[in-house]
Short mmCIF file of C-alpha atoms in Angstrom, two decimals:
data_model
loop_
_atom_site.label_atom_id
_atom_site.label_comp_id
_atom_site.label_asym_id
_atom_site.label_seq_id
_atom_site.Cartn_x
_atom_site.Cartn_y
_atom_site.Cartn_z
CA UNK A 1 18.20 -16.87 -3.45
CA UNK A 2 14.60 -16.41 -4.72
CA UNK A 3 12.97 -19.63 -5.13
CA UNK A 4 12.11 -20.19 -9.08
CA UNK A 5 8.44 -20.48 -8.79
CA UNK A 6 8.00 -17.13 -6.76
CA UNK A 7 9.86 -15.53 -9.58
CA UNK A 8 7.34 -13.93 -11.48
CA UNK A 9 5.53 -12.75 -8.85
CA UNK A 10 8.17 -11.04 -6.77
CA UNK A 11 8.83 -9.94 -10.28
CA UNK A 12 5.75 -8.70 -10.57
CA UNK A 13 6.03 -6.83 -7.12
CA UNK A 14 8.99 -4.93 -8.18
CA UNK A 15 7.87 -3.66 -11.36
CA UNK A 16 5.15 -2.27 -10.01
CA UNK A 17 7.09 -0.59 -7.13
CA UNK A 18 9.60 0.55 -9.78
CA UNK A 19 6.81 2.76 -11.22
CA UNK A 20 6.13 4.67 -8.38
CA UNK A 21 9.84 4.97 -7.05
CA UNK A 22 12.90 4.27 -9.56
CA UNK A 23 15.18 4.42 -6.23
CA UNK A 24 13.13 2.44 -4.07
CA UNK A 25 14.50 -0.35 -1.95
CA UNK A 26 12.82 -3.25 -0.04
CA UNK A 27 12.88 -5.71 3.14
CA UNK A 28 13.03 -9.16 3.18
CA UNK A 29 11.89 -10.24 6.31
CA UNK A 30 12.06 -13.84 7.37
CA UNK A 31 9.41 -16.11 8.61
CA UNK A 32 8.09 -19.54 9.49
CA UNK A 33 8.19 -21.27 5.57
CA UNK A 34 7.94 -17.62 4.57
CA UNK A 35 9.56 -14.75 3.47
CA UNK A 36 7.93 -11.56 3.97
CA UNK A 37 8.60 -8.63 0.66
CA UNK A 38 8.46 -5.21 2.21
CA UNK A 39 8.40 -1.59 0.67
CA UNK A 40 7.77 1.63 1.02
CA UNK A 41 5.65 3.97 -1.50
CA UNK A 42 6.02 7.83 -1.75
CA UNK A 43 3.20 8.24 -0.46
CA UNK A 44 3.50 7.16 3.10
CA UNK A 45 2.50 3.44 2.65
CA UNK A 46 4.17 0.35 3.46
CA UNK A 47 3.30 -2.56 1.39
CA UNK A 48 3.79 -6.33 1.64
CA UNK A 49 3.39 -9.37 -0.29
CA UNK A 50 4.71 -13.11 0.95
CA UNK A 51 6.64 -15.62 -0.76
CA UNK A 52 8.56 -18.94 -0.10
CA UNK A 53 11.11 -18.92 2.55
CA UNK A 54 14.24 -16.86 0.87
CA UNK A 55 16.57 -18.07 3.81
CA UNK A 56 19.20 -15.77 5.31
CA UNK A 57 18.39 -12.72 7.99
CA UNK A 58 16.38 -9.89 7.23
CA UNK A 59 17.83 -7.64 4.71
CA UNK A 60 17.07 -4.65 2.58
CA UNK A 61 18.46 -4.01 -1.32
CA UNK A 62 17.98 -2.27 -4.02
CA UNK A 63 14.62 -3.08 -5.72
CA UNK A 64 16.18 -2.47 -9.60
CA UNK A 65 18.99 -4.65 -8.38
CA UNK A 66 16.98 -7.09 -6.89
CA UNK A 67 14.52 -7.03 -9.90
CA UNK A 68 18.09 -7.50 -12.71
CA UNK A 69 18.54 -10.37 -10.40
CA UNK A 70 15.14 -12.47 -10.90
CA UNK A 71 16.53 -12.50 -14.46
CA UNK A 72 20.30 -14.74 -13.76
CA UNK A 73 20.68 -16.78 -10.51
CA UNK A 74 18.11 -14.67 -8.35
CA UNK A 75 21.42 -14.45 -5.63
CA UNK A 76 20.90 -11.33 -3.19
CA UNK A 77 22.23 -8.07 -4.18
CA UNK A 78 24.40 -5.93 -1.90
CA UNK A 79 22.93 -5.13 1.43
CA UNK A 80 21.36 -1.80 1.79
CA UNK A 81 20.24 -1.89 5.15
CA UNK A 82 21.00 1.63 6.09
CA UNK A 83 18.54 2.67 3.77
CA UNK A 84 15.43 1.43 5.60
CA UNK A 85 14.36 3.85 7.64
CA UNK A 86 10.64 2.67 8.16
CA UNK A 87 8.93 1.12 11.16
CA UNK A 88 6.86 -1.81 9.98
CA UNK A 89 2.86 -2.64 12.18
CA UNK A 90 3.81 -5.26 14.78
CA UNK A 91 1.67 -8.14 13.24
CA UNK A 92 -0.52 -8.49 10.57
CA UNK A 93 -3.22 -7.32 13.58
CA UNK A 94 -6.98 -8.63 13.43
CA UNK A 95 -9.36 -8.61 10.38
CA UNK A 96 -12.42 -6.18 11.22
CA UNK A 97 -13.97 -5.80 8.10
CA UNK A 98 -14.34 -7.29 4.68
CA UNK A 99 -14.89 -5.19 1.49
CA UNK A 100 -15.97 -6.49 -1.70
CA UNK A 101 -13.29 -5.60 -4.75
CA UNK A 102 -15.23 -3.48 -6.76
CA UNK A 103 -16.27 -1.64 -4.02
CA UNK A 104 -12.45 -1.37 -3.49
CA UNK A 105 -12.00 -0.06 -7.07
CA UNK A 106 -14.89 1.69 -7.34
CA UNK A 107 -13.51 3.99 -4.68
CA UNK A 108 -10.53 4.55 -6.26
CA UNK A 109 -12.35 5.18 -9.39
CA UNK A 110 -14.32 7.91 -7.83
CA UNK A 111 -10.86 9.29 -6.47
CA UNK A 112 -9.58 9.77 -9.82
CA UNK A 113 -12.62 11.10 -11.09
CA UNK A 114 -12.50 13.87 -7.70
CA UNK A 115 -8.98 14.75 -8.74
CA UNK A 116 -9.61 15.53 -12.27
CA UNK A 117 -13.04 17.68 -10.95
CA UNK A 118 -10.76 19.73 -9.01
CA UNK A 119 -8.12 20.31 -11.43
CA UNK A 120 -10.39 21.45 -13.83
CA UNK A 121 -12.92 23.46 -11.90
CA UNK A 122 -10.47 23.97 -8.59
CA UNK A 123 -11.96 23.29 -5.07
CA UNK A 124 -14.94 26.01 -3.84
CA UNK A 125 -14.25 28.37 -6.65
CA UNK A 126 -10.45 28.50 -5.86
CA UNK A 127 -8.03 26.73 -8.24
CA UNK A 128 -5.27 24.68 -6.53
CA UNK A 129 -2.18 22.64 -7.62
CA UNK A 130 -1.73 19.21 -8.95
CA UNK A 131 0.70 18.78 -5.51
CA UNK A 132 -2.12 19.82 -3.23
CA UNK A 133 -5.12 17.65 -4.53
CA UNK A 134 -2.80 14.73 -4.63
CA UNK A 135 -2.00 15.52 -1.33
CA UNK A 136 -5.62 15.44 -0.20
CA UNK A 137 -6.63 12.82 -2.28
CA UNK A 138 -4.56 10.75 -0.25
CA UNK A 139 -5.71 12.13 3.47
CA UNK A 140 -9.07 11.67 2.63
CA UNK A 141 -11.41 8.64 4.41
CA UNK A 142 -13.62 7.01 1.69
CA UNK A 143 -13.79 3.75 3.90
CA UNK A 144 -15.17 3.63 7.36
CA UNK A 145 -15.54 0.90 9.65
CA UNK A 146 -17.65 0.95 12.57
CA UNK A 147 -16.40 -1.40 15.06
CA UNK A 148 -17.58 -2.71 18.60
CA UNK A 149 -13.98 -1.02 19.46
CA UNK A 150 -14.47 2.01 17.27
CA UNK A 151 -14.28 3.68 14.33
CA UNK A 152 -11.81 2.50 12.00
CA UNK A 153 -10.84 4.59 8.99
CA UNK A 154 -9.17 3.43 5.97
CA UNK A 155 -7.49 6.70 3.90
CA UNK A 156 -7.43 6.82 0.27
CA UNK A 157 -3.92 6.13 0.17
CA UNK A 158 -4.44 2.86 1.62
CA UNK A 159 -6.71 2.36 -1.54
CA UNK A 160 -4.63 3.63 -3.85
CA UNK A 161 -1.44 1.79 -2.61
CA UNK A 162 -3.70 -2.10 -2.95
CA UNK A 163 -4.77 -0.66 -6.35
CA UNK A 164 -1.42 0.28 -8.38
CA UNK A 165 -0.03 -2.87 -6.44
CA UNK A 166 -2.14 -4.66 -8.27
CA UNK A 167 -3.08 -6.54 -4.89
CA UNK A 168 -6.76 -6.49 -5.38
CA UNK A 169 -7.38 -7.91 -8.46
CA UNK A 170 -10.55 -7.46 -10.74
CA UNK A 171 -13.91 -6.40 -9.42
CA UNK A 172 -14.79 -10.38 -9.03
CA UNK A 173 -12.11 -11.47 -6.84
CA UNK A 174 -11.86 -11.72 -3.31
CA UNK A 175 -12.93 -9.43 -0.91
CA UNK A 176 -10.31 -7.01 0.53
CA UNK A 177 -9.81 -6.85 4.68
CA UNK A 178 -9.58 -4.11 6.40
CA UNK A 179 -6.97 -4.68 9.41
CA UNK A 180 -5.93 -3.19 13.00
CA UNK A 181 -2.85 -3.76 14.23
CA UNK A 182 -2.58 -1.14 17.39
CA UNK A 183 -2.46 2.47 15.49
CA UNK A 184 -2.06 1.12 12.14
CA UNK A 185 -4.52 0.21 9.62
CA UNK A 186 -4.27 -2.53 6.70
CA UNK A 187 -5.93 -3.52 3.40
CA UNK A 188 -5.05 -7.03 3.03
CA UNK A 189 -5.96 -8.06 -0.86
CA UNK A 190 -5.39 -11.23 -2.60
CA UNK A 191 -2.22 -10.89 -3.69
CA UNK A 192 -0.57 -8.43 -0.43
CA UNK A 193 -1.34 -5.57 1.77
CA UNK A 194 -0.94 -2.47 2.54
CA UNK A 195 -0.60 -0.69 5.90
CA UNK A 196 -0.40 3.17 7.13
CA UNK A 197 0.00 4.69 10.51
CA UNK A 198 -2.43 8.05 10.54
CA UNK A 199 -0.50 11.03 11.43
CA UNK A 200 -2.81 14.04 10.66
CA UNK A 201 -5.47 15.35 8.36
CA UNK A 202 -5.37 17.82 5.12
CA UNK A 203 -7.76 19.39 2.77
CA UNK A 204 -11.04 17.92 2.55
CA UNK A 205 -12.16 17.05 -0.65
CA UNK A 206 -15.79 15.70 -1.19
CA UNK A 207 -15.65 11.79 -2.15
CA UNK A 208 -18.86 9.30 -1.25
CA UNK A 209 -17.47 7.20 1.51
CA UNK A 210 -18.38 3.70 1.97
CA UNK A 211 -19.65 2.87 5.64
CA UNK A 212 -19.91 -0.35 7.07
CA UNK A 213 -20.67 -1.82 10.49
CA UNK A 214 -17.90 -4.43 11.42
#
């Protein structure tokens, strides 16, 4: 059962995930006095958020089912575990950078701004699809971290997955981490995280990074 005061924001969680995919489904992974809220977006991202320990083993349902739930005794709706097909980062890995939030949204901003540019005008005189600049809007690396390790980067979609989550917050809240965990990278906000494992590259639009030396 979800516990009544993590309600609304599990509820919260859902709805926004419901947005992006009507058929998605999500993990509930158990912890020590925690219960970790897993998902997958559509665009390659995994995204978390805690809440009180649920009880049981780890499971996956339907999100819509889960969410109809929240709304009568919160029990657990069918098991869907088949339908996870997702490997999740090992840990929650080591904080290498901080970012302020409205540097966080300002990014995304820009992004936005980028995509509608190319739309419009198309990308070195060419015009290209909705599908492609989406595409990569999402490859592209406005955040990079310059660690004693390495370089760290931090693709839009990372970004954009903390922003529609509503993770970060407004441009006055806390900063946003940027997290290793082997090959995967994080952006842990206020209110969850977000983590991708780079697999290749794709058209390179032009978006002012952000650089920072960890």
């Amino acid at each position: 059962m979800i516990p009544e005061p993590a309600r609304a924001d599990v509820g919260a969680f859902l709805s926004r995930l419901l947005r992006l995919d009507k058929a998605a489904v999500v993990r509930l992974v158990p912890g020590v006095g925690s219960t970790a809220l897993w998902a997958h977006l559509p665009f390659g991202v995994l995204v978390v958020r805690g809440l009180p320990a649920v009880g049981g083993r780890d499971v996956t349902v339907r999100a819509e089912e889960l969410l109809d739930a929240l709304s009568g005794d919160a029990a657990l709706p069918a098991s869907r575990d088949p339908d996870w097909r997702w490997l999740l980062p090992p840990s929650t890995g080591r904080r290498v950078e901080e970012i302020p939030a409205a540097e966080v949204l300002r990014v995304a901003a820009a992004a936005a701004e980028t995509a509608r540019t190319a739309l419009d005008e198309g990308v070195g005189g060419r015009a290209v699809g909705s599908r492609r600049v989406r595409d990569a809007l999402l490859d592209h690396v406005p955040i990079v971290v310059e660690t004693a390790d390495g370089r760290v980067d931090v693709p839009q979609r990372l970004v954009q997955a903390v922003i529609r989550m509503n993770f970060v917050g407004g441009p006055d809240g806390p900063p946003v981490g940027v997290r290793r965990a082997g090959p995967w990278v994080g952006l842990a906000g206020a209110y969850g995280a977000a983590w991708h494992r780079p697999i290749g590259e794709s058209l390179n639009l032009q978006v002012s990074p952000y650089r920072t030396n960890g």
